[in-house]
Short mmCIF file of C-alpha atoms in Angstrom, two decimals:
data_model
loop_
_atom_site.label_atom_id
_atom_site.label_comp_id
_atom_site.label_asym_id
_atom_site.label_seq_id
_atom_site.Cartn_x
_atom_site.Cartn_y
_atom_site.Cartn_z
CA MET T 87 -29.34 5.66 -33.62
CA ASN T 88 -30.56 4.71 -30.16
CA ASP T 89 -28.07 3.45 -27.61
CA LEU T 90 -26.88 -0.05 -28.38
CA ASP T 91 -28.49 -2.80 -26.31
CA LEU T 92 -25.83 -5.28 -25.14
CA ARG T 93 -28.54 -7.83 -24.52
CA ARG T 94 -29.48 -7.81 -28.22
CA LEU T 95 -25.81 -8.01 -29.16
CA ARG T 96 -25.58 -11.23 -27.17
CA TYR T 97 -28.76 -12.56 -28.82
CA PHE T 98 -27.16 -11.86 -32.17
CA THR T 99 -23.87 -13.65 -31.39
CA VAL T 100 -25.56 -16.73 -29.88
CA LEU T 101 -27.92 -17.09 -32.83
CA ALA T 102 -25.00 -16.59 -35.22
CA ASP T 103 -23.20 -19.42 -33.46
CA THR T 104 -26.13 -21.89 -33.51
CA LEU T 105 -27.96 -20.67 -36.64
CA HIS T 106 -31.07 -22.16 -35.05
CA PHE T 107 -33.72 -20.02 -33.33
CA GLY T 108 -34.91 -22.85 -31.11
CA GLN T 109 -31.43 -23.82 -29.84
CA ALA T 110 -30.40 -20.20 -29.37
CA ALA T 111 -33.58 -19.45 -27.41
CA GLN T 112 -32.85 -22.36 -25.07
CA LEU T 113 -29.29 -21.17 -24.49
CA LEU T 114 -30.53 -17.65 -23.82
CA HIS T 115 -33.41 -18.78 -21.60
CA ILE T 116 -36.07 -16.91 -23.57
CA SER T 117 -38.90 -18.09 -25.82
CA GLN T 118 -38.30 -18.67 -29.50
CA PRO T 119 -40.90 -16.04 -30.53
CA GLY T 120 -39.31 -13.61 -28.07
CA LEU T 121 -35.87 -14.17 -29.61
CA SER T 122 -37.23 -13.76 -33.11
CA ALA T 123 -38.90 -10.48 -32.13
CA GLU T 124 -35.75 -9.14 -30.46
CA ILE T 125 -33.58 -9.96 -33.48
CA LYS T 126 -36.10 -8.22 -35.74
CA ARG T 127 -36.05 -5.12 -33.52
CA PHE T 128 -32.23 -5.20 -33.53
CA GLU T 129 -32.14 -5.33 -37.32
CA THR T 130 -34.56 -2.41 -37.48
CA GLN T 131 -32.41 -0.45 -35.05
CA LEU T 132 -29.26 -1.12 -37.09
CA GLY T 133 -30.89 -0.67 -40.48
CA VAL T 134 -29.44 -3.92 -41.84
CA THR T 135 -30.65 -7.50 -42.14
CA LEU T 136 -28.48 -9.83 -40.11
CA PHE T 137 -30.08 -13.21 -40.90
CA ARG T 138 -31.83 -14.93 -43.78
CA ARG T 139 -34.74 -16.91 -42.36
CA SER T 140 -35.31 -19.38 -45.19
CA PRO T 141 -34.83 -21.97 -46.41
CA ARG T 142 -32.73 -22.18 -43.22
CA THR T 143 -31.29 -19.62 -40.81
CA ALA T 144 -28.05 -18.13 -42.10
CA LEU T 145 -26.02 -14.98 -41.69
CA THR T 146 -26.30 -12.36 -44.37
CA HIS T 147 -23.17 -10.75 -45.77
CA GLU T 148 -23.77 -7.80 -43.43
CA GLY T 149 -24.30 -10.17 -40.53
CA GLU T 150 -20.98 -11.89 -41.20
CA LEU T 151 -19.17 -8.56 -41.30
CA LEU T 152 -20.76 -7.35 -38.06
CA LEU T 153 -20.32 -10.58 -36.07
CA SER T 154 -16.66 -9.96 -35.15
CA GLU T 155 -17.50 -6.40 -34.13
CA ALA T 156 -20.33 -7.67 -31.93
CA ALA T 157 -18.02 -10.19 -30.24
CA ALA T 158 -15.43 -7.48 -29.64
CA ALA T 159 -18.06 -5.16 -28.18
CA LEU T 160 -19.29 -7.85 -25.78
CA ALA T 161 -15.72 -8.69 -24.75
CA GLY T 162 -15.06 -5.00 -24.10
CA ALA T 163 -18.20 -4.72 -22.00
CA GLU T 164 -17.18 -7.76 -19.95
CA LYS T 165 -13.72 -6.30 -19.47
CA PHE T 166 -15.28 -3.03 -18.33
CA VAL T 167 -17.48 -4.80 -15.79
CA SER T 168 -14.53 -6.87 -14.55
CA ALA T 169 -12.36 -3.77 -14.16
CA SER T 170 -15.15 -1.95 -12.34
CA LEU T 171 -15.55 -4.86 -9.93
CA ALA T 172 -11.80 -4.98 -9.28
CA LEU T 173 -11.80 -1.28 -8.45
CA ALA T 174 -14.90 -1.56 -6.28
CA THR T 175 -13.35 -4.39 -4.24
CA GLY T 176 -9.90 -2.82 -3.98
CA ARG T 177 -8.24 -5.43 -6.19
CA ALA T 178 -7.01 -2.92 -8.78
CA GLY T 179 -5.67 0.60 -8.77
CA VAL T 180 -2.52 2.46 -7.80
CA VAL T 181 -1.52 3.49 -4.26
CA THR T 182 1.68 5.35 -3.39
CA ILE T 183 3.16 5.00 0.10
CA GLY T 184 5.68 7.43 1.56
CA THR T 185 7.54 5.51 4.22
CA THR T 186 10.54 5.59 6.52
CA ALA T 187 13.31 3.03 6.22
CA THR T 188 12.22 1.65 9.59
CA ALA T 189 8.81 0.65 8.24
CA LEU T 190 10.46 -0.97 5.23
CA GLU T 191 12.56 -3.11 7.56
CA ASP T 192 9.65 -3.85 9.90
CA GLY T 193 7.51 -5.67 7.34
CA LEU T 194 6.12 -3.18 4.83
CA LEU T 195 7.81 -4.88 1.87
CA GLU T 196 6.36 -8.22 2.92
CA ALA T 197 2.88 -6.63 3.15
CA VAL T 198 3.29 -5.21 -0.36
CA ALA T 199 4.37 -8.62 -1.66
CA GLY T 200 1.26 -10.17 -0.12
CA LEU T 201 -0.96 -7.61 -1.80
CA ARG T 202 0.75 -8.23 -5.13
CA ALA T 203 0.21 -11.98 -4.85
CA ASP T 204 -3.44 -11.59 -3.85
CA ALA T 205 -4.32 -8.84 -6.34
CA PRO T 206 -1.96 -8.75 -9.35
CA ASP T 207 -3.73 -5.73 -10.84
CA LEU T 208 -3.07 -3.65 -7.73
CA GLN T 209 0.04 -1.46 -7.92
CA VAL T 210 1.65 -0.29 -4.69
CA LEU T 211 4.42 2.24 -5.20
CA VAL T 212 6.84 2.74 -2.30
CA GLU T 213 8.90 5.90 -1.81
CA GLU T 214 11.41 5.95 1.02
CA MET T 215 11.60 9.28 2.81
CA ALA T 216 11.97 10.77 6.26
CA SER T 217 8.93 10.80 8.52
CA ALA T 218 8.40 14.56 8.25
CA GLU T 219 8.80 14.38 4.47
CA ALA T 220 6.21 11.60 4.24
CA VAL T 221 3.62 13.64 6.14
CA GLU T 222 4.25 16.67 3.95
CA ALA T 223 4.04 14.53 0.79
CA LEU T 224 0.71 13.19 2.02
CA ARG T 225 -0.59 16.67 2.68
CA THR T 226 0.32 17.85 -0.84
CA GLY T 227 -1.06 14.73 -2.52
CA ALA T 228 2.30 13.36 -3.65
CA VAL T 229 1.59 10.10 -1.78
CA ASP T 230 -1.64 8.39 -0.69
CA LEU T 231 -0.42 6.95 2.62
CA ALA T 232 2.37 8.05 4.97
CA LEU T 233 4.23 5.78 7.39
CA GLY T 234 6.39 7.34 10.05
CA ASN T 235 6.97 7.97 13.72
CA ALA T 236 4.41 10.74 14.14
CA ALA T 237 0.72 11.21 13.48
CA GLY T 238 -0.52 13.78 11.02
CA ASP T 239 -0.56 17.17 12.67
CA SER T 240 -3.68 18.68 11.09
CA ALA T 241 -7.40 18.03 10.75
CA GLU T 242 -6.99 17.21 7.07
CA LEU T 243 -5.08 14.03 7.95
CA VAL T 244 -6.34 10.91 9.73
CA SER T 245 -3.77 8.76 11.55
CA THR T 246 -3.79 5.28 13.07
CA ARG T 247 -1.13 4.21 15.56
CA LEU T 248 0.59 1.01 14.53
CA ALA T 249 2.94 0.31 17.45
CA SER T 250 4.53 1.79 20.55
CA ALA T 251 7.78 0.68 22.19
CA PRO T 252 10.16 1.93 24.88
CA PHE T 253 13.60 3.23 23.98
CA ALA T 254 16.70 1.12 24.60
CA LEU T 255 20.23 2.32 25.16
CA ALA T 256 22.56 0.72 22.61
CA VAL T 257 26.28 0.80 23.40
CA PRO T 258 29.44 -0.65 21.84
CA SER T 259 30.14 -4.16 23.13
CA ALA T 260 33.49 -5.54 24.18
CA ARG T 261 33.92 -6.78 20.60
CA ALA T 262 33.57 -3.30 19.12
CA PRO T 263 36.57 -1.09 18.32
CA GLU T 264 38.04 1.04 21.12
CA PRO T 265 35.10 3.20 22.28
CA ALA T 266 35.22 6.96 22.01
CA PRO T 267 36.02 8.92 25.18
CA GLY T 268 33.09 9.21 27.55
CA ILE T 269 31.44 5.91 26.59
CA PRO T 270 31.09 3.64 29.66
CA THR T 271 32.83 0.29 29.21
CA ASP T 272 31.28 -1.46 32.19
CA GLY T 273 27.68 -1.85 30.95
CA PRO T 274 25.94 1.33 32.16
CA ARG T 275 22.96 0.66 34.40
CA SER T 276 21.45 4.09 33.95
CA LEU T 277 21.16 6.60 31.15
CA ALA T 278 22.80 9.18 33.41
CA ALA T 279 26.01 7.13 33.27
CA CYS T 280 26.28 8.20 29.62
CA ALA T 281 26.21 11.91 30.38
CA ARG T 282 29.71 12.38 28.91
CA ALA T 283 29.23 9.99 26.00
CA PRO T 284 28.78 11.07 22.38
CA PHE T 285 25.28 10.28 21.06
CA ALA T 286 23.82 9.41 17.67
CA VAL T 287 20.54 11.16 16.93
CA PHE T 288 18.09 11.63 14.08
CA ARG T 289 18.43 14.88 12.21
CA ARG T 290 15.60 17.09 13.35
CA SER T 291 14.67 17.86 9.75
CA ALA T 292 14.19 14.12 9.15
CA SER T 293 12.31 13.34 12.35
CA PRO T 294 11.49 16.18 14.73
CA ARG T 295 9.70 13.72 17.04
CA PHE T 296 12.62 11.29 17.46
CA HIS T 297 15.17 14.08 17.75
CA ASP T 298 13.20 15.86 20.47
CA THR T 299 12.29 12.64 22.28
CA ILE T 300 15.91 11.51 22.55
CA ARG T 301 16.91 14.91 23.87
CA ALA T 302 14.02 14.82 26.37
CA LEU T 303 14.98 11.34 27.61
CA CYS T 304 18.49 12.56 28.36
CA THR T 305 17.13 15.68 30.04
CA GLU T 306 14.94 13.48 32.25
CA SER T 307 18.15 11.76 33.36
CA GLY T 308 19.76 15.06 34.28
CA PHE T 309 22.07 15.91 31.37
CA GLU T 310 22.16 17.58 27.99
CA PRO T 311 23.26 15.04 25.34
CA ARG T 312 26.27 15.68 23.13
CA PHE T 313 25.19 14.80 19.61
CA THR T 314 28.12 13.85 17.42
CA HIS T 315 26.40 11.63 14.84
CA ARG T 316 23.30 12.98 13.09
CA THR T 317 21.56 10.41 10.90
CA ARG T 318 18.38 9.77 8.93
CA THR T 319 17.92 6.08 9.85
CA TRP T 320 18.27 3.83 12.89
CA ARG T 321 20.60 1.63 10.87
CA SER T 322 23.06 4.49 10.47
CA ALA T 323 22.83 5.39 14.15
CA LEU T 324 23.54 1.80 15.19
CA ASP T 325 26.34 1.55 12.62
CA ALA T 326 28.04 4.36 14.53
CA VAL T 327 27.55 2.46 17.80
CA SER T 328 28.97 -0.70 16.22
CA ALA T 329 32.07 1.26 15.20
CA GLY T 330 32.59 2.39 18.81
CA GLY T 331 31.95 6.04 18.02
CA CYS T 332 28.93 6.73 20.21
CA VAL T 333 25.91 5.39 22.07
CA ALA T 334 22.33 5.64 20.81
CA LEU T 335 18.78 5.56 22.05
CA ALA T 336 16.67 3.47 19.67
CA PRO T 337 13.29 1.72 19.85
CA GLU T 338 13.72 -1.51 21.79
CA PRO T 339 12.77 -3.93 18.95
CA ILE T 340 15.24 -2.25 16.58
CA ALA T 341 18.04 -2.17 19.15
CA ARG T 342 17.53 -5.82 20.12
CA ALA T 343 17.40 -6.96 16.51
CA ARG T 344 20.68 -5.20 15.81
CA ALA T 345 22.32 -6.63 18.93
CA ALA T 346 21.18 -10.13 17.94
CA SER T 347 22.81 -9.83 14.50
CA ASP T 348 25.84 -7.66 15.38
CA PRO T 349 28.13 -8.80 18.24
CA ARG T 350 29.63 -5.31 18.42
CA VAL T 351 26.38 -3.81 19.76
CA ASP T 352 24.87 -4.39 23.19
CA VAL T 353 21.49 -3.35 24.59
CA ALA T 354 22.58 -1.90 27.91
CA LEU T 355 19.17 -1.04 29.35
CA ILE T 356 15.54 -0.19 28.62
CA VAL T 357 14.73 3.41 29.48
CA ASP T 358 11.86 3.69 31.96
CA SER T 359 9.89 6.65 30.68
CA HIS T 360 6.48 7.60 29.37
CA LEU T 361 8.26 8.81 26.23
CA ARG T 362 8.07 6.01 23.69
CA ALA T 363 8.82 5.31 20.05
CA GLU T 364 5.60 5.19 18.05
CA SER T 365 4.79 4.37 14.46
CA TRP T 366 1.77 5.69 12.58
CA ILE T 367 0.02 5.35 9.26
CA SER T 368 -1.78 8.43 7.94
CA ARG T 369 -4.08 9.28 5.05
CA ARG T 370 -5.96 12.35 3.92
CA ALA T 371 -9.33 12.74 5.60
CA ASP T 372 -11.05 13.37 2.28
CA SER T 373 -9.62 10.28 0.57
CA SER T 374 -11.99 7.37 0.17
CA SER T 375 -11.61 4.33 -2.04
CA ALA T 376 -11.74 0.56 -1.72
CA VAL T 377 -8.18 0.17 -2.97
CA LEU T 378 -6.82 2.66 -0.43
CA ASP T 379 -8.76 0.91 2.35
CA ARG T 380 -7.34 -2.43 1.24
CA VAL T 381 -3.71 -1.27 1.24
CA GLU T 382 -4.06 0.60 4.54
CA GLN T 383 -5.55 -2.46 6.25
CA ALA T 384 -2.79 -4.70 4.90
CA VAL T 385 -0.18 -2.36 6.38
CA ILE T 386 -2.00 -2.23 9.72
CA ASP T 387 -2.20 -6.03 9.80
CA ALA T 388 1.52 -6.36 9.01
CA LEU T 389 2.99 -3.62 11.18
CA GLY T 390 0.39 -3.08 13.89
CA GLU T 391 0.60 -4.42 17.41
CA ASP T 392 -1.36 -7.60 18.14
#
């Protein structure tokens, strides 16, 4: 049998509903003779008679049996078209994001919630991981987008910078427990004043960029830092500061937010350096889809600098 014509299926269901060639033709915006000819061709194609023409139009037994199947076929076709449109406009699909805890706290979850409200058929899966892990997961195809503090380091990845901020020196405040030896208690006015202080730092395996940048900032100030707290998140690093155990260099917005909510942490100073804390979103260069574009843009809008 030749491929089924959805147009003729619709002619069949409308005529079955009205049982009047003239009314059905008006609803379908075709001539009555044209409708009659199309129904006849459809019956010939199927090999069954769908309608009795006299004394009045009525469904045959075969027509009654096939009507529900025709309606289901049309509904399936409409669902197919709707699903195709949703995919083409980025309103449906699945996107997995590998992201650092920092991005989660900076507004990624709110961006995902906005996408879910705007496009309920769009699934965004979020996997928290270290920055280096996210880039590697992107490279291997385990995630579709990677959020972290470094751009992709190969031609197969395309990265967009979201934000850039100076580093701030966070120290225990007067309301923190007794500070560890070497931590200045008089509000250090330079990073060099913390040369003998214990430092919190990102594990290099979690974030080579942050680990090396913090070391370089201390080196610029004339000393080699003594790392006593190695963490995977800024929250953990600032927890150690809050407990009086060390000082930490953290991106200014993160340090100020912690100081505003935790009276045991002070922002002592902003480090004047060309070395800054950056955040990036990366994707594979060969990836292209409307849904991926939609999610990436939502993240850029939420986390990017104005």
